[in-house]
Short mmCIF file of C-alpha atoms in Angstrom, two decimals:
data_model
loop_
_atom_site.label_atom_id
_atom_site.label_comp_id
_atom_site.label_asym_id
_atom_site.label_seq_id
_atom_site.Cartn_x
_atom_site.Cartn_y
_atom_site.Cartn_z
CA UNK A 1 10.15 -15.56 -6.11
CA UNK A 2 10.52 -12.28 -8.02
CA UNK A 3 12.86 -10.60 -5.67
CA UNK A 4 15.84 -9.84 -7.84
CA UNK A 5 17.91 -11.22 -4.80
CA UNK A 6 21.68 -9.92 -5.91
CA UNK A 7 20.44 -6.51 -5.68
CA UNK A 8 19.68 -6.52 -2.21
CA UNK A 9 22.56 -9.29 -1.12
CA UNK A 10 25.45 -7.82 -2.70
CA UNK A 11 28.63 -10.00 -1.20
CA UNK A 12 31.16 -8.11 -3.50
CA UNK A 13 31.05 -5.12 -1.85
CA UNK A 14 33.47 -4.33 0.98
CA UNK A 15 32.55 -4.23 4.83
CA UNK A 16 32.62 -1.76 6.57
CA UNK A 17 34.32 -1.00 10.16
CA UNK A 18 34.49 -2.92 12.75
CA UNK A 19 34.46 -5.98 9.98
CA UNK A 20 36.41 -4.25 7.52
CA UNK A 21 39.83 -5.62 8.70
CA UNK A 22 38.42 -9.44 8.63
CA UNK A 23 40.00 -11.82 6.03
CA UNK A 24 37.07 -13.83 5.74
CA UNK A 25 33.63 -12.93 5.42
CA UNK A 26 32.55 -16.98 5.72
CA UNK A 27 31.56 -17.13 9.69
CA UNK A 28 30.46 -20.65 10.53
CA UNK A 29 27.09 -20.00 12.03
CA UNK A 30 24.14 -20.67 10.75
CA UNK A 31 20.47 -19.31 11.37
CA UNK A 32 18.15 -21.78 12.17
CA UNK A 33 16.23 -20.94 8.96
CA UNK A 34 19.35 -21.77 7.27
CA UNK A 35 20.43 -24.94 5.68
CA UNK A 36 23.82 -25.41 7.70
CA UNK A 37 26.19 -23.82 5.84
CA UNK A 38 27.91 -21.22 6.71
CA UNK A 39 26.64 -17.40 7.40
CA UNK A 40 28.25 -14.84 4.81
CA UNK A 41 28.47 -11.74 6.13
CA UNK A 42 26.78 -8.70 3.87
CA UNK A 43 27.44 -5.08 3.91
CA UNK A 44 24.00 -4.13 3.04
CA UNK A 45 22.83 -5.49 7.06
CA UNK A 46 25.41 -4.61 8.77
CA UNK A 47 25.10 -1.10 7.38
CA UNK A 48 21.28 -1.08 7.82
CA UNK A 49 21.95 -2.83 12.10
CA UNK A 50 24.39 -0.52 12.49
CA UNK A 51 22.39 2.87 10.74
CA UNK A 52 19.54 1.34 13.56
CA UNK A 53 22.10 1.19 16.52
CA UNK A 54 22.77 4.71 15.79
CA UNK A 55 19.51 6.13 15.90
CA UNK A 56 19.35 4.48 19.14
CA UNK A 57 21.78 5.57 20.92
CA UNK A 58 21.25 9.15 19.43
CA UNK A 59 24.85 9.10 17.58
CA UNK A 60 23.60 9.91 14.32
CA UNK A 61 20.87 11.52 12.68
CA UNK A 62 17.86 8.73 11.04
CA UNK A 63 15.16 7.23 12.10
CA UNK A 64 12.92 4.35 11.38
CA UNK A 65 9.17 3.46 12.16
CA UNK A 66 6.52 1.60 11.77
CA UNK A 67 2.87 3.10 9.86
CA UNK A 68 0.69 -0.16 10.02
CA UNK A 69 1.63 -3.20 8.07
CA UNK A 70 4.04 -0.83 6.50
CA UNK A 71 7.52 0.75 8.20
CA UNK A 72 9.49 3.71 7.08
CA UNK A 73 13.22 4.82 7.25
CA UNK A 74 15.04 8.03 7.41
CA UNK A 75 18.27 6.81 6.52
CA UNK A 76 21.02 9.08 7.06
CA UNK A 77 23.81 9.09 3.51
CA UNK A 78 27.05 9.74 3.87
CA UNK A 79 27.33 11.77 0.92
CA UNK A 80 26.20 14.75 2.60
CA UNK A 81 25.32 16.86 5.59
CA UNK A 82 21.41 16.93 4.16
CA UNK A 83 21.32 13.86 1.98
CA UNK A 84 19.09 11.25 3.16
CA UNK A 85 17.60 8.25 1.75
CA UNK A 86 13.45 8.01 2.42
CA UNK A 87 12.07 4.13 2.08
CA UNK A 88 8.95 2.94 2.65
CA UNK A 89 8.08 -0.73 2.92
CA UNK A 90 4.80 -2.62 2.42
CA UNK A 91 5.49 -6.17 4.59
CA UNK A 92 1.72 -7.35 2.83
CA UNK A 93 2.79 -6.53 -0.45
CA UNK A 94 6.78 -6.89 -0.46
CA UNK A 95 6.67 -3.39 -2.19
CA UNK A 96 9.34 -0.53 -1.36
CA UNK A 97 9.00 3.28 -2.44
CA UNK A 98 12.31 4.63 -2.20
CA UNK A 99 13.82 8.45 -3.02
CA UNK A 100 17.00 10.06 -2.63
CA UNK A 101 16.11 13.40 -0.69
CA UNK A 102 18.00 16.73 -0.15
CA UNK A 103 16.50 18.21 2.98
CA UNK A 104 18.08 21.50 2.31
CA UNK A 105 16.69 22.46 -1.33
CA UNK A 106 13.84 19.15 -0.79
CA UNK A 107 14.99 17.93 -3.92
CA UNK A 108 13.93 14.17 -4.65
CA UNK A 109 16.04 11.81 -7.14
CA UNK A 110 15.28 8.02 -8.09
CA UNK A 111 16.69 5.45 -5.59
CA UNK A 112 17.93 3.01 -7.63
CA UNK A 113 19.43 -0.41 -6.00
CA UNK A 114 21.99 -2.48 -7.80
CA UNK A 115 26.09 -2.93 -8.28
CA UNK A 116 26.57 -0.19 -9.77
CA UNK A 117 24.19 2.28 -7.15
CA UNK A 118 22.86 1.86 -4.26
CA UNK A 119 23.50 -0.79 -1.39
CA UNK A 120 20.09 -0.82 -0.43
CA UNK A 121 21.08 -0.66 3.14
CA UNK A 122 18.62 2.29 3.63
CA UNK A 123 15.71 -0.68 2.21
CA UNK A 124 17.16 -3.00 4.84
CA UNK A 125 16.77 -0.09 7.55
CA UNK A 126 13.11 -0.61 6.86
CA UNK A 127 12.77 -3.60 6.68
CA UNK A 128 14.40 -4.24 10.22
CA UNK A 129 11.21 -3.78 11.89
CA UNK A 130 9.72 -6.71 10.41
CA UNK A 131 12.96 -8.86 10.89
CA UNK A 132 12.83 -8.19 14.78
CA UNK A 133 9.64 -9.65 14.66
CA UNK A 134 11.39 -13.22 15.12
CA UNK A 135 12.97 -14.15 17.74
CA UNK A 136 16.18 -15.05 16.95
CA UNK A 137 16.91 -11.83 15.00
CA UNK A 138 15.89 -10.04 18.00
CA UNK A 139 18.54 -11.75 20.57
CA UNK A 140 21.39 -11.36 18.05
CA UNK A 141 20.08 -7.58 17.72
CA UNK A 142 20.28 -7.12 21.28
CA UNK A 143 23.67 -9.25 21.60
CA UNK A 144 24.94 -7.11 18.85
CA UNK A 145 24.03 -3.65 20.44
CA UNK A 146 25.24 -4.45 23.65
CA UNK A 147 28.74 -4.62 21.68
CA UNK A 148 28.13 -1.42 19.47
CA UNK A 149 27.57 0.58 22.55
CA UNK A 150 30.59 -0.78 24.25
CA UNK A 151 32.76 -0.08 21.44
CA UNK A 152 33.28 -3.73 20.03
CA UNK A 153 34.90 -4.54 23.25
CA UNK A 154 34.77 -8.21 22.03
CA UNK A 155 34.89 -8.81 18.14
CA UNK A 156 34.55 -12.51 18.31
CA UNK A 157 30.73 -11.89 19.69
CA UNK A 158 30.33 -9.15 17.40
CA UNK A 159 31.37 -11.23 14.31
CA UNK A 160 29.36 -13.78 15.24
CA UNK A 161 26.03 -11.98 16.13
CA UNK A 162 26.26 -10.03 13.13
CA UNK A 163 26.62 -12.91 11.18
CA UNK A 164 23.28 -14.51 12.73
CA UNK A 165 21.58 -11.04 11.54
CA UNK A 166 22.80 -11.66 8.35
CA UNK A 167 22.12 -15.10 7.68
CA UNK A 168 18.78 -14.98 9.69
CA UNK A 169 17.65 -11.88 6.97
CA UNK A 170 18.93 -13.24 3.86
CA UNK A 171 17.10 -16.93 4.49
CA UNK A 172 14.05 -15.30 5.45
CA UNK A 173 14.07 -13.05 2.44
CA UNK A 174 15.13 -15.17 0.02
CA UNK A 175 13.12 -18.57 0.98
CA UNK A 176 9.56 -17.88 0.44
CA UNK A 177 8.94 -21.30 1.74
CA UNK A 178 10.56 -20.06 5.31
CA UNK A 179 7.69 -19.82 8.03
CA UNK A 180 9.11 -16.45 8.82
CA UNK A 181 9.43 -15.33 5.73
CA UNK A 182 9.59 -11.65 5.11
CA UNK A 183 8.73 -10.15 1.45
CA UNK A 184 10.36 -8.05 -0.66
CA UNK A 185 9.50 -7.27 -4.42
CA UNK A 186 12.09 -6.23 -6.49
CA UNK A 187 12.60 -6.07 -10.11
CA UNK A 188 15.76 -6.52 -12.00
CA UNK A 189 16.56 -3.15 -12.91
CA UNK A 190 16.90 -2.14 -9.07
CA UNK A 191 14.66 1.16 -9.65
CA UNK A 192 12.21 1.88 -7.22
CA UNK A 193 8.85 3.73 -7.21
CA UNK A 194 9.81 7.08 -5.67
CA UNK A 195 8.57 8.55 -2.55
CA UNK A 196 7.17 12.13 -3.94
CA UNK A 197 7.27 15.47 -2.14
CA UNK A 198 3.84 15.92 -1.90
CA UNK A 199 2.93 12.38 0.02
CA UNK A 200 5.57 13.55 2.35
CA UNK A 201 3.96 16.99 2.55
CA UNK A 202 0.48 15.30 3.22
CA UNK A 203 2.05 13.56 6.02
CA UNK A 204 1.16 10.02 4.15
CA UNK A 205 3.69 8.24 5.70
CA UNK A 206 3.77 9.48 9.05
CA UNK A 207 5.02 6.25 11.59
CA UNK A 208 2.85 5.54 13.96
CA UNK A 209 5.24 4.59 16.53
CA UNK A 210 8.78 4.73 16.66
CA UNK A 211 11.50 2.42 16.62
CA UNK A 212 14.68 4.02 16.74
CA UNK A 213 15.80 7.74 16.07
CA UNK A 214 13.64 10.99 15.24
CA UNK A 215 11.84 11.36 12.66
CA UNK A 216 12.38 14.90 10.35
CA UNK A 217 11.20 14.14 7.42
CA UNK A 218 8.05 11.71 7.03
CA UNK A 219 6.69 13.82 10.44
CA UNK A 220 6.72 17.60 9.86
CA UNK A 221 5.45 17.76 13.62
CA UNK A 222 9.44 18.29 15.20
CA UNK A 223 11.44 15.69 16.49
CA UNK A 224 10.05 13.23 18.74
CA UNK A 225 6.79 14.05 18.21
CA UNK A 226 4.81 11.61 16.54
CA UNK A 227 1.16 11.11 16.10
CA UNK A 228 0.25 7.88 17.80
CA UNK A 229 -3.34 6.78 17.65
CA UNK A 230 -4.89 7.93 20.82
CA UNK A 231 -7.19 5.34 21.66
CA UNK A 232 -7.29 1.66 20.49
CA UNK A 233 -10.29 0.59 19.04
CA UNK A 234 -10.30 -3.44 19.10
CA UNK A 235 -11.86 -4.92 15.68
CA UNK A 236 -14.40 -7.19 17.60
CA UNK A 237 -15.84 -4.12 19.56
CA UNK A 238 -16.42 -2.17 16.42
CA UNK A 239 -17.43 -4.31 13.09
CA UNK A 240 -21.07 -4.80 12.76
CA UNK A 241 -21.74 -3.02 16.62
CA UNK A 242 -23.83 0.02 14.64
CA UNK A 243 -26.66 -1.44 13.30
CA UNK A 244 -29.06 1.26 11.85
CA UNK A 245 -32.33 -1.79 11.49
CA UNK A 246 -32.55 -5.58 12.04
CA UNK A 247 -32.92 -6.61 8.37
CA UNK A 248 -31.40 -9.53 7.54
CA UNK A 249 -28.85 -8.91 4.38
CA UNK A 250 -28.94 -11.64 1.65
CA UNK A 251 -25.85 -13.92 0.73
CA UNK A 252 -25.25 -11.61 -2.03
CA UNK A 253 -25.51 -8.15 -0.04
CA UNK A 254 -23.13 -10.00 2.89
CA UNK A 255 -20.94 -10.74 0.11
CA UNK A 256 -20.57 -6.57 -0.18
CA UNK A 257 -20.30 -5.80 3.67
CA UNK A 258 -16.30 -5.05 4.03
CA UNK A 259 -14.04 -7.05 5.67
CA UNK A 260 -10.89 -4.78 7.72
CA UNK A 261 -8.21 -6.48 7.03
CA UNK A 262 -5.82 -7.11 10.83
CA UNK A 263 -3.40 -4.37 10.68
CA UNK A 264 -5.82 -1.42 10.40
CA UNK A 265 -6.49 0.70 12.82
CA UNK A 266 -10.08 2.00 13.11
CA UNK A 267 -9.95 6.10 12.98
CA UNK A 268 -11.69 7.77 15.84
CA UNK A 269 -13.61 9.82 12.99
CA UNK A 270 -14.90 6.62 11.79
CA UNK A 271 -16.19 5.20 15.40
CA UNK A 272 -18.24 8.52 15.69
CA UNK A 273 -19.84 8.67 12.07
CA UNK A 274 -20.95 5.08 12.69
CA UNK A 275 -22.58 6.21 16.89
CA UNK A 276 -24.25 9.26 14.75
CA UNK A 277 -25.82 7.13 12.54
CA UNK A 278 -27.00 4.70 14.68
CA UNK A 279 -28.25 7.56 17.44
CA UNK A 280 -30.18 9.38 14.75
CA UNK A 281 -31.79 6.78 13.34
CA UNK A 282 -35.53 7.02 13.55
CA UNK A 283 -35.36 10.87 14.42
CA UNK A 284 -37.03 13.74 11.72
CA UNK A 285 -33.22 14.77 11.36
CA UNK A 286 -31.31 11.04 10.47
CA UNK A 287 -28.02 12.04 9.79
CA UNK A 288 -26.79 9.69 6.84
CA UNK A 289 -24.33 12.32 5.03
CA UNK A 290 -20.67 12.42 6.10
CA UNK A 291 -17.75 14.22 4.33
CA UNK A 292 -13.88 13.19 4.79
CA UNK A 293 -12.18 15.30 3.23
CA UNK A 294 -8.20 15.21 2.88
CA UNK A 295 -4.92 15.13 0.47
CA UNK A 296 -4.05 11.39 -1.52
CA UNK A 297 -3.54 8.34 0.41
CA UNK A 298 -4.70 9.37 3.73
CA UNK A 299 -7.37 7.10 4.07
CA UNK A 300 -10.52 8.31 2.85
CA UNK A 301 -11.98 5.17 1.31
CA UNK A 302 -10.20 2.86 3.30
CA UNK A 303 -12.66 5.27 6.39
CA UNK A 304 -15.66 4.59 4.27
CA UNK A 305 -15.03 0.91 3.89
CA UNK A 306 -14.68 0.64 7.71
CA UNK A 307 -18.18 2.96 8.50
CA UNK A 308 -19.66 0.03 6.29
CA UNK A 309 -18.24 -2.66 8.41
CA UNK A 310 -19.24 -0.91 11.67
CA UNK A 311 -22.70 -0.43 10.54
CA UNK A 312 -22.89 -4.02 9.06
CA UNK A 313 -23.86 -2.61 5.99
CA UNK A 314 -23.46 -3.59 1.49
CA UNK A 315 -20.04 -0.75 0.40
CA UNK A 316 -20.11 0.48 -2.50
CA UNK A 317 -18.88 3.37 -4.55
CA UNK A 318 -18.82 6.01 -7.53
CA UNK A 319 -16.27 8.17 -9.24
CA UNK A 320 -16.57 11.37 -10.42
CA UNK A 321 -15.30 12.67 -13.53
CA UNK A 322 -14.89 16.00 -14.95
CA UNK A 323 -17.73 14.90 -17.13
CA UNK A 324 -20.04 13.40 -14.99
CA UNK A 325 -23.63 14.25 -15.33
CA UNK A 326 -25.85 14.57 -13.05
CA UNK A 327 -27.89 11.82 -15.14
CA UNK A 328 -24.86 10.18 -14.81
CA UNK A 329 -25.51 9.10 -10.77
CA UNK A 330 -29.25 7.99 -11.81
CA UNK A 331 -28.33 5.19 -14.37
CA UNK A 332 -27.15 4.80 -18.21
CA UNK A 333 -28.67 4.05 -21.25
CA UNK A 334 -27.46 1.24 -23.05
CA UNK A 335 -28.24 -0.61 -26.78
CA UNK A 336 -30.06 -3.57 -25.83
CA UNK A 337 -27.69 -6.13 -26.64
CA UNK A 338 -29.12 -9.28 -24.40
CA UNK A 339 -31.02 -10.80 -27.39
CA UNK A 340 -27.86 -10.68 -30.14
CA UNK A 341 -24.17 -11.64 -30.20
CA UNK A 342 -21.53 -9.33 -30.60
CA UNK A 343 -20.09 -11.59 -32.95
CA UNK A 344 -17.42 -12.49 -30.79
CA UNK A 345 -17.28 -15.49 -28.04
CA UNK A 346 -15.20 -13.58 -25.65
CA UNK A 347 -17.44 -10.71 -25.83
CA UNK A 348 -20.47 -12.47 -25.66
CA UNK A 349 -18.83 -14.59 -22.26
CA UNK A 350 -17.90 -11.17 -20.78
CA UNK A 351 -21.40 -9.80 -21.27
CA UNK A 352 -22.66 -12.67 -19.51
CA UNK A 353 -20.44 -12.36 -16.56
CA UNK A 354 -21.10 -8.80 -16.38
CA UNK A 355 -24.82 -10.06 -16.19
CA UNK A 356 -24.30 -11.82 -13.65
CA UNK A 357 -22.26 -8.54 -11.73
CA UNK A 358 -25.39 -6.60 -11.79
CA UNK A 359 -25.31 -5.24 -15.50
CA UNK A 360 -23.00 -2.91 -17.66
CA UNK A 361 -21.77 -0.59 -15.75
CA UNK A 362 -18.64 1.25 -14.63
CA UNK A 363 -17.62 -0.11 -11.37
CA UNK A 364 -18.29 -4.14 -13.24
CA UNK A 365 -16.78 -3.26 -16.28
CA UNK A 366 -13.78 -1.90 -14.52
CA UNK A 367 -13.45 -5.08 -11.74
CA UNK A 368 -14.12 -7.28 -15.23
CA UNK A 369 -11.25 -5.68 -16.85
CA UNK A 370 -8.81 -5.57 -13.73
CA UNK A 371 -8.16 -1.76 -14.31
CA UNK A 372 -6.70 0.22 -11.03
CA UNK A 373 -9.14 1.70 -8.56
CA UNK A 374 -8.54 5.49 -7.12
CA UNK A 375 -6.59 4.11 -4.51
CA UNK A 376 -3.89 2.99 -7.36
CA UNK A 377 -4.19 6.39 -9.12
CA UNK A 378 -3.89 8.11 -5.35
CA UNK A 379 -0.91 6.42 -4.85
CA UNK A 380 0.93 5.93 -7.32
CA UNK A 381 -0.10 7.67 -10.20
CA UNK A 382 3.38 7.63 -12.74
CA UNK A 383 3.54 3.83 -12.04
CA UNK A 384 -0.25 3.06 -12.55
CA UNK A 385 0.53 5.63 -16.12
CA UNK A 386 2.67 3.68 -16.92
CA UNK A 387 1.43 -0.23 -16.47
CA UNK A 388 -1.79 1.67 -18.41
CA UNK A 389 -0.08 3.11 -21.28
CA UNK A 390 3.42 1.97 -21.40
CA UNK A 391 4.72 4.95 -21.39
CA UNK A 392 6.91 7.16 -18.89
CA UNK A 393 5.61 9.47 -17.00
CA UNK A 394 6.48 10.97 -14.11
CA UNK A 395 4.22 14.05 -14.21
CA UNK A 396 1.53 12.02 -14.47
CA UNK A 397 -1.65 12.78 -12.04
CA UNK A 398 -4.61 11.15 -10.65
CA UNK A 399 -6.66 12.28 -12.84
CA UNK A 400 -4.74 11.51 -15.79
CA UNK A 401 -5.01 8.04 -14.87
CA UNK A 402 -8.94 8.25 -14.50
CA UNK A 403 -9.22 9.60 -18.05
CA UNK A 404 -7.22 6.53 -19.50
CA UNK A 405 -9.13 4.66 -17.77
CA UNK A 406 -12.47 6.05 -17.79
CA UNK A 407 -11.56 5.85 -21.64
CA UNK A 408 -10.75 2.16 -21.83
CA UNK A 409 -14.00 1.23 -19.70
CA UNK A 410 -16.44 3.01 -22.80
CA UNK A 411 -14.32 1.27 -25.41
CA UNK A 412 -15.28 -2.29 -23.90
CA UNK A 413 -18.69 -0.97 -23.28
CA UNK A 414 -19.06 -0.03 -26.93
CA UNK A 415 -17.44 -3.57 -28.04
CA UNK A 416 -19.51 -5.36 -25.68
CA UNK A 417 -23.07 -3.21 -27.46
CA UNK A 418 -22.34 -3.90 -30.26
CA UNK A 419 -24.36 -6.74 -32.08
CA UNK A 420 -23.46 -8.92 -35.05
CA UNK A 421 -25.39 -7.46 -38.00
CA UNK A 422 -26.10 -11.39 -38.54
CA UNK A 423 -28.54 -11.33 -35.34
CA UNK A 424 -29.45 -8.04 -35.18
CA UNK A 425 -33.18 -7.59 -35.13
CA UNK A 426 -35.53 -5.51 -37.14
CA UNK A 427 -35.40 -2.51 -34.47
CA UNK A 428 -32.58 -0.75 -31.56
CA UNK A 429 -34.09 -1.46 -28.48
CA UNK A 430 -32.03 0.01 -25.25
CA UNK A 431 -31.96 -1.09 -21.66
CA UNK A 432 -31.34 1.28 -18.54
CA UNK A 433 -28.84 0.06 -16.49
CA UNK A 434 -29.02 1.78 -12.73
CA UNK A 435 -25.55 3.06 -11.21
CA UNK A 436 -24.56 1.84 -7.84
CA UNK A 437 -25.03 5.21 -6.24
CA UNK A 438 -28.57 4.70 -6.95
CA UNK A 439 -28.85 0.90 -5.86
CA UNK A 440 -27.47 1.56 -2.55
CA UNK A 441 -30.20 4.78 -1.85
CA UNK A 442 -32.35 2.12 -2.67
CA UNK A 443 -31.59 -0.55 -0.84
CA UNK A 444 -29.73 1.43 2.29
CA UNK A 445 -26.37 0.40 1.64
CA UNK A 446 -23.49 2.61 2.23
CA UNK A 447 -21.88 4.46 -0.81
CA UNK A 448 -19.24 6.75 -1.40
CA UNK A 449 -18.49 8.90 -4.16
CA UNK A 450 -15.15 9.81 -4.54
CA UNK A 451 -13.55 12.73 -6.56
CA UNK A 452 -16.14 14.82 -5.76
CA UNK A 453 -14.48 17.71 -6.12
CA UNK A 454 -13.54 17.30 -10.23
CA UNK A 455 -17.35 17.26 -11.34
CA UNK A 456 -17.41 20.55 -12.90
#
């Protein structure tokens, strides 16, 4: 498990009030993910309950909500009357995005989570959500709030529901083994990707409902008033309901038809491209061109994957550069390098597999080599900087990150056209290898190009 556990389930630090005046912080209870021993109570969920009880009962300023398969907390710092602590948490991934957030000047700093920083109780917050999913977290929550309310009228049961909390979180965090076990990626440094000014300006992570509190921050809309989807579009009622023509794909074009993963929830916009579509099919005026247009990370491909899946169709996609050519959308022009070796095995084996992709092109090339998509760029651009270059970078943009990478793609493209002078044949032959723009006009399959808008 690569969750850096200490960081997060720090027992050194002292507890806070109503437990504060306890001389142990052993309680012998036990969650039944547990192993028996006793429950240790930690000051990074009781601060994180507690920050929730709050927002409940309207006592202090916070929220926290939930997106999708992701949740997000306002957590409200003690260290000043606008300092707040913004997480966002990623229960498919385990990944949190944390900053530390001045709403007065909108300042951001790095939230960083170890002994000597943060407690991570404003992680926790977020992660609470997700924790209340099982049952027994829920009924000690509930036990637990009854008491908060009441003013601890009874510490015994407050002692001992908290301690359920905590034991019931830390075993489900920690054992990745645990049915109900709940993710969390941390590294050992206890720094955290930062939540940046402009994906809260774009409204990225906007919750789409709310579980405690009201939201100020993440939703620029006022308080209380959060964008909930307004209809519910069910999965089995939308994917593969919008077919344009009866043909019958091949195993290799169903292999290309998008799968929606559970959690998303199918955009209104997209339910109406996909009834266009299909109504105009056959007319003198098809309508087969669709623009979504808005800021990073609000779901522009993730749209266009989903219009694929409604109209049962092959996705694919291409990226615009600054330097992209109109040529450049038709196909590429290649040295014919099928009948030589490069000279090296791995080379040759990659050429091969790439082959077998479709040919030498960018979108292959770039799957071969593992390299991040847009979406990575999009969303995290200083973090996918630095895993490509190794260097820091916090300026870093989008398109920074496509030039790195547009550059690494034509290096392997030039290694893998190259041919060993041993083999090489009397005469440069070249082979024209068609984009995937092109083979889905061809073929009818749905294609996106993204980053229109940098083609000069």
């Amino acid at each position: 498990m690569s969750t850096y556990m200490k960081n997060l389930f720090n027992y050194s630090r002292s507890l806070p009030e109503p437990f504060d005046t306890l001389a142990n912080k052993k309680v012998k209870v036990s969650s039944k993910y547990g192993d028996g021993t006793e429950a240790t109570l930690c000051t990074t969920v009781i601060k994180a309950v507690q920050a929730v009880c709050c927002c409940m009962n309207g006592s202090k300023e916070g929220a926290v909500g939930v997106i999708d398969h992701r949740t997000v907390a306002e957590y409200k710092s003690a260290m000043g009357p606008d300092a707040y602590h913004l997480v966002v948490y990623d229960s498919s991934s385990g990944s949190v995005m944390a900053s530390v957030y001045d709403k007065n000047t909108e300042v951001l700093e790095t939230y960083t989570l170890n002994n000597s920083e943060r407690d991570g109780a404003a992680v926790m917050m977020a992660i609470i959500p997700v924790l209340l999913q099982d049952q027994e977290f829920k009924d000690y929550f509930d036990e637990y709030y009854d008491q908060f309310i009441n003013g601890h009228p009874d510490m015994g049961i407050t002692t001992m529901s908290m301690a359920y909390l905590c034991d019931n979180a830390y075993r489900r965090i920690k054992d990745d083994s645990c049915a109900a076990h709940v993710k969390v990626e941390l590294d050992r440094s206890g720094n955290l990707m930062r939540v940046s000014q402009a994906q809260i300006d774009s409204g990225s992570f906007m919750p789409n409902e709310v579980v405690a509190g009201e939201f100020t921050i993440f939703a620029k809309t006022g308080p209380a008033t959060i964008k909930k989807a307004s209809t519910f579009v069910e999965h089995s009622d939308f994917v593969g309901k919008y077919e344009l023509h009866e043909r019958t794909l091949s195993p290799a074009e169903r292999q290309l038809v998008p799968v929606l993963p559970e959690w998303y929830i199918i955009p209104e916009e997209v339910v109406d491209i996909c009834k266009h579509a299909q109504v105009t099919t056959g007319k003198p005026m098809q309508m087969r061109n669709f623009l979504l247009r808005g800021p990073a990370g609000t779901g522009k491909t993730m749209g266009a994957k989903a219009v694929a899946a409604g109209l049962g169709l092959p996705y694919m996609k291409y990226t615009c550069s600054a330097g992209t050519e109109i040529f450049d959308f038709i196909g590429q022009i290649f040295p014919d390098s099928e009948t030589g070796s490069t000279g090296n095995a791995q080379l040759d084996l990659e050429r091969e597999q790439l082959k077998a992709m479709g040919g030498i092109n960018y979108a292959n090339v770039s799957k071969l080599m593992k390299l991040p998509d847009l979406d990575d760029m999009d969303y995290d651009p200083s973090g996918v900087y630095h895993a490509l270059t190794g260097v820091e970078n916090t300026a870093a943009t989008s398109q920074d990150c496509m030039g790195i990478v547009l550059d690494m793609v034509t290096e392997k493209v030039r290694a893998l056209s190259k041919t060993d002078p041993e083999h090489k044949s009397s005469g440069q032959s070249f082979s024209y290898v068609e984009t995937d723009f092109l083979k889905a006009l061809k073929n009818g399959y749905v294609v996106e190009i993204q980053e229109r808008a940098t083609r000069s």
